[in-house]
mmCIF file of C-alpha atoms in Angstrom:
data_model
loop_
_atom_site.group_PDB
_atom_site.id
_atom_site.type_symbol
_atom_site.label_atom_id
_atom_site.label_comp_id
_atom_site.label_asym_id
_atom_site.label_seq_id
_atom_site.Cartn_x
_atom_site.Cartn_y
_atom_site.Cartn_z
ATOM 1 C CA MET Z 246 0.000 0.000 0.000
ATOM 2 C CA LYS Z 247 1.514 3.299 -1.102
ATOM 3 C CA ALA Z 248 0.759 6.405 0.936
ATOM 4 C CA LYS Z 249 1.276 10.111 1.327
ATOM 5 C CA ILE Z 250 3.451 10.450 4.448
ATOM 6 C CA LEU Z 251 4.369 13.561 6.423
ATOM 7 C CA ILE Z 252 7.668 13.454 8.342
ATOM 8 C CA VAL Z 253 7.924 15.865 11.286
ATOM 9 C CA ASP Z 254 11.391 16.080 12.827
ATOM 10 C CA ASP Z 255 13.691 18.957 13.732
ATOM 11 C CA SER Z 256 16.737 16.956 12.608
ATOM 12 C CA ALA Z 257 17.488 17.430 8.912
ATOM 13 C CA LEU Z 258 19.495 14.193 8.941
ATOM 14 C CA ALA Z 259 16.592 12.220 10.423
ATOM 15 C CA ARG Z 260 14.168 13.690 7.865
ATOM 16 C CA ARG Z 261 16.537 12.953 4.986
ATOM 17 C CA THR Z 262 17.091 9.364 6.154
ATOM 18 C CA LEU Z 263 13.376 8.685 6.603
ATOM 19 C CA ARG Z 264 12.533 10.320 3.270
ATOM 20 C CA HIS Z 265 15.062 8.105 1.505
ATOM 21 C CA LEU Z 266 13.672 4.926 3.106
ATOM 22 C CA LEU Z 267 10.053 5.884 2.450
ATOM 23 C CA GLU Z 268 10.606 6.916 -1.162
ATOM 24 C CA GLU Z 269 12.453 3.636 -1.787
ATOM 25 C CA MET Z 270 9.266 1.920 -0.600
ATOM 26 C CA GLY Z 271 7.241 3.918 -3.127
ATOM 27 C CA HIS Z 272 5.574 6.382 -0.768
ATOM 28 C CA THR Z 273 5.062 10.091 -1.481
ATOM 29 C CA VAL Z 274 6.829 12.091 1.210
ATOM 30 C CA ASP Z 275 6.517 15.596 2.596
ATOM 31 C CA GLU Z 276 8.594 16.875 5.479
ATOM 32 C CA VAL Z 277 8.633 19.732 7.969
ATOM 33 C CA GLU Z 278 10.987 20.701 10.772
ATOM 34 C CA ASP Z 279 8.612 21.718 13.567
ATOM 35 C CA GLY Z 280 5.173 21.368 15.069
ATOM 36 C CA ALA Z 281 3.712 24.620 13.761
ATOM 37 C CA HIS Z 282 4.584 23.751 10.159
ATOM 38 C CA ALA Z 283 3.355 20.195 10.729
ATOM 39 C CA LEU Z 284 -0.072 21.395 11.817
ATOM 40 C CA GLU Z 285 -0.325 23.771 8.873
ATOM 41 C CA ARG Z 286 0.646 21.039 6.390
ATOM 42 C CA PHE Z 287 -1.644 18.504 8.107
ATOM 43 C CA TYR Z 288 -4.573 20.909 7.758
ATOM 44 C CA LEU Z 289 -3.885 22.062 4.188
ATOM 45 C CA ALA Z 290 -2.812 18.738 2.649
ATOM 46 C CA PRO Z 291 -3.853 15.885 4.954
ATOM 47 C CA PRO Z 292 -1.452 12.940 4.722
ATOM 48 C CA ASP Z 293 -2.345 9.264 5.028
ATOM 49 C CA LEU Z 294 0.214 8.893 7.803
ATOM 50 C CA VAL Z 295 2.377 11.135 9.992
ATOM 51 C CA ILE Z 296 5.757 10.115 11.355
ATOM 52 C CA LEU Z 297 6.272 12.468 14.282
ATOM 53 C CA ASP Z 298 9.365 13.088 16.378
ATOM 54 C CA MET Z 299 8.612 13.566 20.041
ATOM 55 C CA VAL Z 300 11.297 16.042 21.081
ATOM 56 C CA MET Z 301 11.454 19.108 18.856
ATOM 57 C CA ASN Z 302 12.122 22.801 19.239
ATOM 58 C CA GLY Z 303 9.060 24.923 19.893
ATOM 59 C CA MET Z 304 6.290 22.372 20.245
ATOM 60 C CA TYR Z 305 6.636 18.953 21.834
ATOM 61 C CA GLY Z 306 5.388 15.956 19.851
ATOM 62 C CA THR Z 307 2.563 15.215 22.289
ATOM 63 C CA GLU Z 308 1.173 18.715 21.679
ATOM 64 C CA VAL Z 309 1.342 18.240 17.916
ATOM 65 C CA LEU Z 310 -0.315 14.826 18.209
ATOM 66 C CA ALA Z 311 -3.163 16.224 20.311
ATOM 67 C CA LYS Z 312 -3.829 19.050 17.838
ATOM 68 C CA MET Z 313 -3.755 16.672 14.855
ATOM 69 C CA LEU Z 314 -6.257 14.398 16.573
ATOM 70 C CA GLU Z 315 -8.487 17.414 17.291
ATOM 71 C CA MET Z 316 -8.483 18.184 13.565
ATOM 72 C CA ASN Z 317 -8.959 14.551 12.579
ATOM 73 C CA PRO Z 318 -9.696 11.946 15.257
ATOM 74 C CA ALA Z 319 -8.861 9.196 12.737
ATOM 75 C CA ALA Z 320 -5.349 10.570 12.078
ATOM 76 C CA ARG Z 321 -2.687 7.896 11.828
ATOM 77 C CA VAL Z 322 0.458 8.978 13.665
ATOM 78 C CA ILE Z 323 3.572 6.968 14.447
ATOM 79 C CA ILE Z 324 5.898 8.524 17.020
ATOM 80 C CA ILE Z 325 9.646 8.182 16.541
ATOM 81 C CA THR Z 326 11.924 8.879 19.455
ATOM 82 C CA ALA Z 327 15.271 8.078 21.010
ATOM 83 C CA ASP Z 328 13.476 7.752 24.371
ATOM 84 C CA ILE Z 329 13.234 4.029 25.152
ATOM 85 C CA GLN Z 330 11.310 4.238 28.424
ATOM 86 C CA THR Z 331 8.180 2.107 28.676
ATOM 87 C CA SER Z 332 6.384 5.039 30.304
ATOM 88 C CA THR Z 333 6.954 7.127 27.168
ATOM 89 C CA ALA Z 334 5.380 4.475 24.969
ATOM 90 C CA ASP Z 335 2.445 4.234 27.374
ATOM 91 C CA LEU Z 336 1.936 8.011 27.260
ATOM 92 C CA MET Z 337 1.984 8.059 23.449
ATOM 93 C CA ARG Z 338 -0.493 5.160 23.258
ATOM 94 C CA LEU Z 339 -2.860 6.919 25.659
ATOM 95 C CA ALA Z 340 -2.440 10.175 23.711
ATOM 96 C CA GLY Z 341 -3.738 8.482 20.557
ATOM 97 C CA ALA Z 342 -0.629 7.566 18.559
ATOM 98 C CA LYS Z 343 -0.933 4.377 16.535
ATOM 99 C CA GLY Z 344 2.563 3.269 17.493
ATOM 100 C CA LEU Z 345 6.077 4.179 18.492
ATOM 101 C CA LEU Z 346 9.410 3.368 16.885
ATOM 102 C CA ASN Z 347 12.765 3.985 18.509
ATOM 103 C CA LYS Z 348 15.482 5.913 16.713
ATOM 104 C CA PRO Z 349 17.386 5.107 14.693
ATOM 105 C CA VAL Z 350 14.619 3.607 12.573
ATOM 106 C CA ASN Z 351 15.622 1.060 9.938
ATOM 107 C CA ARG Z 352 13.846 -0.237 6.862
ATOM 108 C CA GLY Z 353 13.111 -3.586 8.521
ATOM 109 C CA GLN Z 354 11.070 -1.842 11.228
ATOM 110 C CA LEU Z 355 9.612 0.948 9.164
ATOM 111 C CA GLY Z 356 8.022 -1.019 6.327
ATOM 112 C CA PRO Z 357 5.975 -3.396 8.483
ATOM 113 C CA ALA Z 358 5.023 -0.580 10.899
ATOM 114 C CA ILE Z 359 3.646 1.552 8.058
ATOM 115 C CA GLU Z 360 1.736 -1.373 6.548
ATOM 116 C CA THR Z 361 0.205 -2.200 9.939
ATOM 117 C CA VAL Z 362 -0.925 1.357 10.659
ATOM 118 C CA LEU Z 363 -2.169 2.050 7.119
ATOM 119 C CA GLY Z 364 -4.109 -1.201 7.319
ATOM 120 C CA GLY Z 365 -5.957 0.084 10.373
ATOM 121 C CA GLY Z 366 -3.840 -1.631 13.011
ATOM 122 C CA MET Z 367 -1.645 -0.398 15.795
ATOM 123 C CA LEU Z 368 1.905 -1.175 16.852
ATOM 124 C CA TRP Z 369 1.076 -1.558 20.534
ATOM 125 C CA ASN Z 370 1.238 -4.964 22.180
#
């Protein structure tokens, strides 16, 4: 399943790496560097899936997630983070994210995660 995916991450390297992986998989990719631009893009050109960094300058990922879900309760958002605490994953699940992947994300994780979420599933156990 090919999709329109929005990458939200303040790291240019992380965005570039994800874009490369996603485009290799055949997805259409858009990217922004912060929460404010993410919300604008999400509103103006709704993606099929958002890959959202949790820790960014300006607006924290949980804030962005909450606002996206206000705009579209069916939004599909996967959080990516270097934070490996179980409590973080629990918070993101309760906040409405469809799943969480730890950085660095590789193709072996990313492909199946995207297929699961686009198919209506979640990455939570």
